[in-house]
Short mmCIF file of C-alpha atoms in Angstrom, two decimals:
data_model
loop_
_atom_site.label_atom_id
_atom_site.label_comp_id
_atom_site.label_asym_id
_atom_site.label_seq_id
_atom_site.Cartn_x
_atom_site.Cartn_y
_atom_site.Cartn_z
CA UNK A 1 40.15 -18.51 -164.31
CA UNK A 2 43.12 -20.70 -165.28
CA UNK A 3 46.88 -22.09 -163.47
CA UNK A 4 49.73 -23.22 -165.49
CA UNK A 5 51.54 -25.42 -163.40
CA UNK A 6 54.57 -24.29 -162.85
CA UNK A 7 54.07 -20.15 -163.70
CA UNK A 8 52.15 -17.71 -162.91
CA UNK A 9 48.29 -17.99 -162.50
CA UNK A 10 46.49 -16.00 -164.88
CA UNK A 11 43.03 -14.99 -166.14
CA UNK A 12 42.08 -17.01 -169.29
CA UNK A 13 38.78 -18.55 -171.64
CA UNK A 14 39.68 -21.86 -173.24
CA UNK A 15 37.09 -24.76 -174.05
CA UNK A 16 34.31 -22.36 -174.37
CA UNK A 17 34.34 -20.99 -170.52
CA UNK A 18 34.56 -17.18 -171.10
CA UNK A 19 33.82 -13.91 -169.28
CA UNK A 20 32.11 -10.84 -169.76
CA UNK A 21 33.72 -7.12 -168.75
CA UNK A 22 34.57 -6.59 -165.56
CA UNK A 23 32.16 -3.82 -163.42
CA UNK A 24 32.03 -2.27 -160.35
CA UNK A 25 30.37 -4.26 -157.81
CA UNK A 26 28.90 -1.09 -155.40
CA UNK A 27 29.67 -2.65 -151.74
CA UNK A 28 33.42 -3.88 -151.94
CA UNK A 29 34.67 -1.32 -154.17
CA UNK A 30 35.48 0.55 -150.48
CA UNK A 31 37.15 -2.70 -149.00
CA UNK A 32 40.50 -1.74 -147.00
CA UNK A 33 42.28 -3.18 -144.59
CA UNK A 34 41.69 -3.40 -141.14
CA UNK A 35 38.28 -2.24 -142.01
CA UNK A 36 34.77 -3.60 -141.68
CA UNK A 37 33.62 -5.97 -143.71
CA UNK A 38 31.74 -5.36 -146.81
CA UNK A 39 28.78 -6.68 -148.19
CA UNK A 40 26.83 -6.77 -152.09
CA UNK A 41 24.22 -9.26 -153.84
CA UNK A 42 24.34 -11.49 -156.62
CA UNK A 43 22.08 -13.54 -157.73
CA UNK A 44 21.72 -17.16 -159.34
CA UNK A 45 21.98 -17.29 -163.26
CA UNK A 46 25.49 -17.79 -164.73
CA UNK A 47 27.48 -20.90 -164.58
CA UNK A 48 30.06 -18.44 -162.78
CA UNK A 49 31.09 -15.30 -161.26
CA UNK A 50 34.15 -13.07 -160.91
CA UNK A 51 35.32 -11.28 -157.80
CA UNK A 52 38.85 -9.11 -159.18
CA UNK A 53 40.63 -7.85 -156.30
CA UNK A 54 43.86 -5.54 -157.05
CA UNK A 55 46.14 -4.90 -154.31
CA UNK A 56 48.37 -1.86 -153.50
CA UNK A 57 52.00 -3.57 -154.35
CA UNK A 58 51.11 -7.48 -153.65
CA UNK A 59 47.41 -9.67 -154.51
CA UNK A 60 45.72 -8.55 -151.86
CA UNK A 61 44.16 -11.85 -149.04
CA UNK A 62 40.88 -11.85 -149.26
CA UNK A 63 38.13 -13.66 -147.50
CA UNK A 64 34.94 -13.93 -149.07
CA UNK A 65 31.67 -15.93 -147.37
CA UNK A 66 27.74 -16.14 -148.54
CA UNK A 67 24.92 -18.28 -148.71
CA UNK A 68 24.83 -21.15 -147.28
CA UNK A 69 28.08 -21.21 -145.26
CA UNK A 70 30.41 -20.39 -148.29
CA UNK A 71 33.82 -19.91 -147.17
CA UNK A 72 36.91 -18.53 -150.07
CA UNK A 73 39.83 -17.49 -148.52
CA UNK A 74 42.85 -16.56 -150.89
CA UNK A 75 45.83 -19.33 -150.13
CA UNK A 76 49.13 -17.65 -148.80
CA UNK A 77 51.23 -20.54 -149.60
CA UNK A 78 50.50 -21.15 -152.89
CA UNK A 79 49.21 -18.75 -155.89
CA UNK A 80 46.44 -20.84 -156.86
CA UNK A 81 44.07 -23.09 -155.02
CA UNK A 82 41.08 -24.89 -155.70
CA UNK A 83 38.60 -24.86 -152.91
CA UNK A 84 34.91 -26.24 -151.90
CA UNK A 85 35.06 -29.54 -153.73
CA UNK A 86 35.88 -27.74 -156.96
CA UNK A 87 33.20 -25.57 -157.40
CA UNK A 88 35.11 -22.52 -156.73
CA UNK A 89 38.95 -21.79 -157.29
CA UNK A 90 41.17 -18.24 -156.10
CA UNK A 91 44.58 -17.43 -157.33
CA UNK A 92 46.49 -14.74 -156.40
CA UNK A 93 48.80 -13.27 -159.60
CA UNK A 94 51.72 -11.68 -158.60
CA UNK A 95 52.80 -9.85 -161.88
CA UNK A 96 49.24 -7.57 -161.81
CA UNK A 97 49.21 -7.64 -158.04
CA UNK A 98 45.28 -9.24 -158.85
CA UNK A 99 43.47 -11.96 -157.02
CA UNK A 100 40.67 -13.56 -158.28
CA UNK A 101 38.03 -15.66 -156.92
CA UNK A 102 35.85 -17.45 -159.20
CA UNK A 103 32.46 -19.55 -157.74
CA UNK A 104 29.30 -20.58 -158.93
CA UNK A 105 26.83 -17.54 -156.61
CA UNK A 106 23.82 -18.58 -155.57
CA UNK A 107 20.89 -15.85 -155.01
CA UNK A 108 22.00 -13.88 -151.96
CA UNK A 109 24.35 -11.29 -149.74
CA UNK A 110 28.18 -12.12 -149.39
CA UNK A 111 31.10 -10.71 -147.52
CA UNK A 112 34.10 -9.50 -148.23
CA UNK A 113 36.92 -9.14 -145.60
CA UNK A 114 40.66 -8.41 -145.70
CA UNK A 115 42.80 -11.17 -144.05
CA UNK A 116 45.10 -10.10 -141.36
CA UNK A 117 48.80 -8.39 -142.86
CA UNK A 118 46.84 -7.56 -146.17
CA UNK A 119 47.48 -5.04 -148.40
CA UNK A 120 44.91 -2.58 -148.72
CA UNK A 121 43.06 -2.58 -151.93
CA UNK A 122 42.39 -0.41 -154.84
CA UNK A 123 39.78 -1.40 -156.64
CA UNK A 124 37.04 -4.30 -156.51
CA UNK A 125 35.26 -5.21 -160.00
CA UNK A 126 33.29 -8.68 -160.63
CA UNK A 127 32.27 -10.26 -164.44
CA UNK A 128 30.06 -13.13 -164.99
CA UNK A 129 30.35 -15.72 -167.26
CA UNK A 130 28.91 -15.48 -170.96
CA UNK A 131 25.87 -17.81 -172.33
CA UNK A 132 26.83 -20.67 -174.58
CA UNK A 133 27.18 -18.92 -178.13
CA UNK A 134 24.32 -20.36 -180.34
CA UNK A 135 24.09 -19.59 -183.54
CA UNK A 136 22.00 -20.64 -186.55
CA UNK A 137 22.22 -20.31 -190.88
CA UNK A 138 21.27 -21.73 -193.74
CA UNK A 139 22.49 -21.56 -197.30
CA UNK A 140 20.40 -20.92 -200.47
CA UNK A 141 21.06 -20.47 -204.52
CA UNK A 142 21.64 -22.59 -206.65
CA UNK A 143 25.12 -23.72 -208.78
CA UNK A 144 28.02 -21.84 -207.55
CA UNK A 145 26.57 -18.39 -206.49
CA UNK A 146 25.24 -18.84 -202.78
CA UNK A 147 23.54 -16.67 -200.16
CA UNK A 148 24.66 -17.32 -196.40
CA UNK A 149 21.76 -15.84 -193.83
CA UNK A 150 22.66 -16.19 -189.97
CA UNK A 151 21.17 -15.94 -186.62
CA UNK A 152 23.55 -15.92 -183.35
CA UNK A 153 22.20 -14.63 -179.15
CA UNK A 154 23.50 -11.35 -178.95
CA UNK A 155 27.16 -11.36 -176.74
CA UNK A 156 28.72 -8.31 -176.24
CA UNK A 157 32.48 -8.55 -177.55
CA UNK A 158 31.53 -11.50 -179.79
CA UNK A 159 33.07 -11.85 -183.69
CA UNK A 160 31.48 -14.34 -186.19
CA UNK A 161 33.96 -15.55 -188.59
CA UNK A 162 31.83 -17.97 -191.29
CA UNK A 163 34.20 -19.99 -193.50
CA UNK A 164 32.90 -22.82 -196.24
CA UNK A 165 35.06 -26.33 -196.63
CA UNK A 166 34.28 -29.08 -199.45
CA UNK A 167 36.08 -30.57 -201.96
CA UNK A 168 37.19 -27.29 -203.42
CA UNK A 169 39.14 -26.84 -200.14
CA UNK A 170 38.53 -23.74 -196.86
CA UNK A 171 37.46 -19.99 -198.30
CA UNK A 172 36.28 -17.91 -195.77
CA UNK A 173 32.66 -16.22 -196.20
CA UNK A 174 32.76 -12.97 -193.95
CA UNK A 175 34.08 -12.07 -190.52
CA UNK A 176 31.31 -9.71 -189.13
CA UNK A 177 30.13 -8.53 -185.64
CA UNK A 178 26.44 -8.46 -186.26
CA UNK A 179 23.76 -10.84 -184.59
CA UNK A 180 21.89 -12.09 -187.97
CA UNK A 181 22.13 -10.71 -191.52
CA UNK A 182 23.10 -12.32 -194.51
CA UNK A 183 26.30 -12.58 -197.18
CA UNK A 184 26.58 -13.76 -200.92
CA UNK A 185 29.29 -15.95 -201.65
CA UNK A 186 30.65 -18.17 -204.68
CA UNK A 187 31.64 -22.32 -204.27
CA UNK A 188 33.89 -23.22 -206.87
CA UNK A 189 32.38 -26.38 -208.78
CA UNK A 190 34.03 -29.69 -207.44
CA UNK A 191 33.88 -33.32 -207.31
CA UNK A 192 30.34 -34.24 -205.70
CA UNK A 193 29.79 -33.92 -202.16
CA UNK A 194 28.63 -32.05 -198.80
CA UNK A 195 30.25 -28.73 -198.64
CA UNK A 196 29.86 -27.34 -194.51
CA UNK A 197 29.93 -23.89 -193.33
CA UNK A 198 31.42 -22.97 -189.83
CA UNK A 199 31.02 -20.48 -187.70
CA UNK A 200 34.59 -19.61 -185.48
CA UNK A 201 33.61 -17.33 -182.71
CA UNK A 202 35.64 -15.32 -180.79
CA UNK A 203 35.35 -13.18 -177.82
CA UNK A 204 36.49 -9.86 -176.84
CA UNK A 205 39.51 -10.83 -179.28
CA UNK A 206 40.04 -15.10 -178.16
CA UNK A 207 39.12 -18.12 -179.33
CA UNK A 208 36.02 -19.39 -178.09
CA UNK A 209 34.51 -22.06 -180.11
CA UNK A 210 34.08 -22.76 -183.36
CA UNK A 211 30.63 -24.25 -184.68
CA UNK A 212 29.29 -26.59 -187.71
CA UNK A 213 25.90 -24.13 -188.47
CA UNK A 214 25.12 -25.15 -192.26
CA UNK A 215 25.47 -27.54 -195.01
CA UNK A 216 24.58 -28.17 -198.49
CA UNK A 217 25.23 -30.12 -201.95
CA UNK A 218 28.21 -29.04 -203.08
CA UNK A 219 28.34 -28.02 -207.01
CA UNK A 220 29.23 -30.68 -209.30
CA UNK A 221 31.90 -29.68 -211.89
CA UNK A 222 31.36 -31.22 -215.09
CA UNK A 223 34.32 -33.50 -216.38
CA UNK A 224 35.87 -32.08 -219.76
CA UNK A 225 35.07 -32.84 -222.99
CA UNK A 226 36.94 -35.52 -225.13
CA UNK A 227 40.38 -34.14 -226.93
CA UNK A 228 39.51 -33.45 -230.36
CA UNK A 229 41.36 -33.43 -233.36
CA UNK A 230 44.09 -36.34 -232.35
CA UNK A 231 46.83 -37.19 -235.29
CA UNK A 232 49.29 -39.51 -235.64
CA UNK A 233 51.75 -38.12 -237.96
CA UNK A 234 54.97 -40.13 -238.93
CA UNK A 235 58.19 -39.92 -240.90
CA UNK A 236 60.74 -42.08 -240.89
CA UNK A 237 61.40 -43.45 -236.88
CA UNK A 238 59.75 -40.64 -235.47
CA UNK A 239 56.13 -40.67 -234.72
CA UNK A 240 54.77 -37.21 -233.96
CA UNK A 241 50.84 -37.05 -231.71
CA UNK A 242 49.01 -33.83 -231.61
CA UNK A 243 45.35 -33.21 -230.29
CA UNK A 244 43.24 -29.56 -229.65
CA UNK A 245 43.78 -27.75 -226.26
CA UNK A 246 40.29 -28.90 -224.09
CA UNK A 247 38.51 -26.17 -222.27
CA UNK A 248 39.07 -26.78 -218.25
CA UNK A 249 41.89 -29.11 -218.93
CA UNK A 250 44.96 -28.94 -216.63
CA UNK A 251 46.84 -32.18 -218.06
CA UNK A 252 46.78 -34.83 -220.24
CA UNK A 253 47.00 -39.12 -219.41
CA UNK A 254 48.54 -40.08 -222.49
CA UNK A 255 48.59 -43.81 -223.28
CA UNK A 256 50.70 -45.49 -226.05
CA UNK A 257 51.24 -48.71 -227.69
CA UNK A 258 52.71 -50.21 -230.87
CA UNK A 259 53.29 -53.72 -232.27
CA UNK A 260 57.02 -53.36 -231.56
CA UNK A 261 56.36 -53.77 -228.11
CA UNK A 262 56.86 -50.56 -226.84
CA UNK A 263 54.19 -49.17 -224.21
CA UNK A 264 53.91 -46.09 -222.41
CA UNK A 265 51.44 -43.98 -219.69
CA UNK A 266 52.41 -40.28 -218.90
CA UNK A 267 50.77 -37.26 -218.23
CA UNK A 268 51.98 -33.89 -219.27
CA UNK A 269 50.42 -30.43 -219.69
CA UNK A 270 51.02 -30.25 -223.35
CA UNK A 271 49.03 -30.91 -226.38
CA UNK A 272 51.14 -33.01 -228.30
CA UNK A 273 54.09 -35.79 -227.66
CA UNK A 274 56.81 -37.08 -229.80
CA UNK A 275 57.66 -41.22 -229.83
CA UNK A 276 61.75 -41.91 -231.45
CA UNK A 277 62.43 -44.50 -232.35
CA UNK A 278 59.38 -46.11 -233.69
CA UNK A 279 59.43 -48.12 -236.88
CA UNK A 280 57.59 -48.01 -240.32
CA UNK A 281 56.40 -51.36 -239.92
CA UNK A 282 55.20 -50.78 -236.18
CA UNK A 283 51.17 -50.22 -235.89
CA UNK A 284 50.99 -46.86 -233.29
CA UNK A 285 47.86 -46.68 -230.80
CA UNK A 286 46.95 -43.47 -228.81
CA UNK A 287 44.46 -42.88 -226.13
CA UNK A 288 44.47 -39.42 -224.59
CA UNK A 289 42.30 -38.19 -222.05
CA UNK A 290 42.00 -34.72 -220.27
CA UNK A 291 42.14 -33.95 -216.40
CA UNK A 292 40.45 -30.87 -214.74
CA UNK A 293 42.04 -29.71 -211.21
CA UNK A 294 39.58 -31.72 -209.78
CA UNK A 295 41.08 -34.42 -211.32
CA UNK A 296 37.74 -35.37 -213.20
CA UNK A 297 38.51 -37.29 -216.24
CA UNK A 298 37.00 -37.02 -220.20
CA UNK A 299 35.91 -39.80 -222.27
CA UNK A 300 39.56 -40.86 -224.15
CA UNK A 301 39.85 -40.35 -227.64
CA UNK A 302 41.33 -42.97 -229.40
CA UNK A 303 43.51 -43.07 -232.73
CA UNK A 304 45.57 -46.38 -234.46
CA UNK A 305 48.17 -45.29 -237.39
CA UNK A 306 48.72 -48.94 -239.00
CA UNK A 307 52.14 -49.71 -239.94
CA UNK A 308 53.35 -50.44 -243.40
CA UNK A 309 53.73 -53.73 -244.07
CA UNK A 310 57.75 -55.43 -244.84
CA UNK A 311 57.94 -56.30 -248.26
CA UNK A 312 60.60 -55.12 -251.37
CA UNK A 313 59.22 -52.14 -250.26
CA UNK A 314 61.37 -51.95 -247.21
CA UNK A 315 64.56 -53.10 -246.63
CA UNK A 316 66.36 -55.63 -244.10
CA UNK A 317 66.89 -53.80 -240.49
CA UNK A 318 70.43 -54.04 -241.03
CA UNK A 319 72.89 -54.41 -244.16
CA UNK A 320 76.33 -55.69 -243.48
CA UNK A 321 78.67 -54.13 -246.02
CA UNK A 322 82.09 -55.04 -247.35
CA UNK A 323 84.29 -52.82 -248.10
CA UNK A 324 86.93 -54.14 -251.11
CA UNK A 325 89.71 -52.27 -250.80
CA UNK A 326 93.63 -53.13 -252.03
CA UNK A 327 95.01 -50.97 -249.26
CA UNK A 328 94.98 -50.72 -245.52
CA UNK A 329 91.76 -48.75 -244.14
CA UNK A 330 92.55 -46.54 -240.95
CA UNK A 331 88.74 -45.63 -241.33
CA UNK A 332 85.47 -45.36 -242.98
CA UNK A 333 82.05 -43.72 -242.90
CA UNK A 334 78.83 -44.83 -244.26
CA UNK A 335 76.19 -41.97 -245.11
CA UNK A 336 72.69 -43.07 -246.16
CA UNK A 337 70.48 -41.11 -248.27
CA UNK A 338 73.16 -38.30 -247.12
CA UNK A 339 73.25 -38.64 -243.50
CA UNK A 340 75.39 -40.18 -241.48
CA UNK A 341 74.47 -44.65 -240.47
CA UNK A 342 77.38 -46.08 -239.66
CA UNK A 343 81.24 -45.27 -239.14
CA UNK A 344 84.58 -47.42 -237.66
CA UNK A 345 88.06 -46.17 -236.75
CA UNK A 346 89.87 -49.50 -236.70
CA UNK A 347 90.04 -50.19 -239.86
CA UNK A 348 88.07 -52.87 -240.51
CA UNK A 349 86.38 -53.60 -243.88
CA UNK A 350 82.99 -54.24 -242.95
CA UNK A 351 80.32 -51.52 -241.38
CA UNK A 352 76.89 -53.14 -240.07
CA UNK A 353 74.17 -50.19 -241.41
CA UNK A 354 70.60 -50.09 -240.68
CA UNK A 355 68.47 -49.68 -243.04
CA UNK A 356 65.06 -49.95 -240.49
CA UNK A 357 63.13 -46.96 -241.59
CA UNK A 358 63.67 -46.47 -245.16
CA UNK A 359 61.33 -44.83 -247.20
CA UNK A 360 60.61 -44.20 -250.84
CA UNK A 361 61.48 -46.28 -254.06
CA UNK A 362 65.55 -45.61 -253.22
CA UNK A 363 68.41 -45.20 -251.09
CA UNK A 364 71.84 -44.26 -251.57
CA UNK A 365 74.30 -45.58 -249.81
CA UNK A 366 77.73 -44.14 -249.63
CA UNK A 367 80.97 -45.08 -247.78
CA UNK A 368 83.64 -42.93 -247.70
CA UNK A 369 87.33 -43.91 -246.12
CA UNK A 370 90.66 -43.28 -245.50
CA UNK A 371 93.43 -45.46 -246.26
CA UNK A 372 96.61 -45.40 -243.90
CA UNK A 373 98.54 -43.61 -245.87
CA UNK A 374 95.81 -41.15 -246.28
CA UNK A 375 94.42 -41.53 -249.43
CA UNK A 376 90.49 -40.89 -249.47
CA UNK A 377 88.58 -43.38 -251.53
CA UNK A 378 84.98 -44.43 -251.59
CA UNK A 379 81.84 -46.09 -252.85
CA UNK A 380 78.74 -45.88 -253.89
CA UNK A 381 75.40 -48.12 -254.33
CA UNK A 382 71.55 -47.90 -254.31
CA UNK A 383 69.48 -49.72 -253.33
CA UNK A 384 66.22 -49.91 -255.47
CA UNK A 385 62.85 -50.56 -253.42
CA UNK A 386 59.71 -51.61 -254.31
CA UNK A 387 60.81 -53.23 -257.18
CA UNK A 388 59.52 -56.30 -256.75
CA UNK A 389 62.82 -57.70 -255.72
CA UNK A 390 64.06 -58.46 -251.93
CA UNK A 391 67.21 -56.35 -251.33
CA UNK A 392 70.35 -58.18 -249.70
CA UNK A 393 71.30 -58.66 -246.23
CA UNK A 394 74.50 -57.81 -247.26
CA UNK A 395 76.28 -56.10 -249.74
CA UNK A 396 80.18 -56.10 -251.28
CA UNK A 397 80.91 -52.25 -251.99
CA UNK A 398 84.23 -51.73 -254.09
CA UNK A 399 86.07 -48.76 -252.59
CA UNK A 400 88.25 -46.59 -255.32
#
């Protein structure tokens, strides 16, 4: 029997205090008012009983006395009181026109009396409280198929709702009204630990408790395997990193590192990254490792693709060129091996082309340009690598 301060006092089971049905109690069921007294047994046992009073229009005032000089007598001031040094406690509730006195009995014959200017009353029922739920399980199997067998004291009203937490998170096992029996049930594979299995138990539809009854080693994923298959493939600035999909994988830690000084850690779901911007001459290291959901790492696999070394076989990073011109430029364009490296729209005779990436034995070098009063003229030159020769830093390009 519970108060909220403040509203209306009401029948409840909270921190495992809870109540079995309500009966008829033979004896007070006949109570009215201005009548004699009326008397019925309990005995000693429960931790607490009951006595449900309902009133015709209003709680009805009752007086109740037993063993031992036990005196309850429903408050008229307030709607709840506690009474007898706190072993016993009556509240009248307005809104079912109900009062309730709840005591610990001791073995023996009470009375039950109606205060004077009580209503009469309608009905007289008493409940008990319910035994501590106990319950006991264990677990058995092996890997992730598991068998769940249970024991719990028989409670009328009472659900069993078992549930498994671990690493792998909360699944619930069954929800089941039967005193023992048994359930199969799968544990997803984890990281390593204790995986526990709970018991929530309700009663007659509320939260009563809820109970730690079994635990066990937890399956123990295994980490994935090592990415095979990891390339390095590479033409001109762009270095290109592919590896095989890994059973159980989720992501990838990708690390990267080249002699030009660039570094980089990501992760990313996909099998294969691109790097811009990466030189011929730069050396390229990879390390790639694969994550499961767990987040259980594989042994990294590892690739280098050395860079090529600068000689005649590569030319400067840059190449400033002059353009010789008799006229006026209002602009020019310079397009190596056909693509556009360089451009200005001042005018000025010089462009400032890299070369960084160049490949082969040649490359062709073209400028094309406009003079002011918009004649086109251009230029031409190549360059011939890896012909034992070391090719300018800069270059004077006639423009006709």
């Amino acid at each position: 029997v519970g108060y909220k301060w403040g509203g209306t006092p009401s029948l409840y089971m909270g921190g495992g205090c809870a109540i079995g049905p309500f009966k008829d109690t033979a004896g007070i069921a006949s109570l009215r008012a201005g009548g004699a007294p009326r008397t019925f047994r309990l005995s000693a046992g429960p931790a607490f009983t009951v006595l449900r009073f309902v009133g015709d229009g209003a709680p009805p005032l009752v007086e109740v006395t037993g063993p031992g000089g036990v005196v309850m007598t429903t408050p008229t001031v307030v709607d709840a009181e506690v009474q007898r040094g706190g072993t016993a406690v009556v509240i009248r509730d307005p809104t079912t026109n109900t009062t309730f006195v709840q005591f610990r009995p001791e073995t023996g014959t009470y009375t039950a009396v109606l205060q004077p200017g009580s209503v009469a009353v309608t009905g007289a029922t008493t409940s008990e409280s319910l035994p501590s739920p106990s319950i006991t399980a264990s677990v058995s199997g092996r890997g992730t198929r598991r068998v769940l067998r249970w024991r719990a004291t028989r409670i009328a009203g009472q659900q069993l709702t078992f549930t498994v937490r671990g690493a792998a998170g909360l699944r619930e096992i069954t929800t089941t009204n039967a005193t023992s029996g048994s359930k199969r049930f799968t544990v997803p594979a984890g990281l390593p630990g204790i995986s526990t299995v709970s018991a929530r138990v309700r009663q007659d539809g509320f939260d009563r408790a809820t109970l730690d009854v079994a635990s066990f080693s937890a399956p123990v994923a295994r980490p994935p395997k090592a990415p095979r298959g990891l390339s390095i493939q590479r033409k001109g600035l762009t270095a290109r990193i592919r590896w095989a999909k890994v059973a159980g994988a989720v992501s990838y830690a990708v690390q990267v590192s080249t002699t030009g000084g660039a570094r980089s850690v990501t992760t990313q779901q996909q099998p294969s990254l691109v790097l811009p911007r990466t030189l011929p001459s730069d050396t390229v290291a990879v390390q790639v490792t694969a994550l499961d959901a767990s987040g259980q790492r594989s042994a990294s696999a590892t690739r280098t693709s050395q860079g090529r070394a600068a000689s005649a076989c590569l030319a400067p990073a840059k190449v400033t060129v002059v353009l010789k011109a008799r006229s006026s430029l209002s602009s020019a364009v310079a397009l190596l091996n056909g693509r556009p490296a360089a451009a200005n729209r001042t005018g000025a005779k010089r462009l400032s082309v890299p070369l960084a990436g160049i490949t082969g034995r040649k490359a062709t070098l073209v400028v094309k340009a406009r003079t002011r009063s918009g004649r086109a003229i251009a230029g031409r030159h190549v360059y011939a690598l890896c012909a034992g020769r070391t090719v300018p830093a800069r270059l004077v390009l006639p423009l006709r």
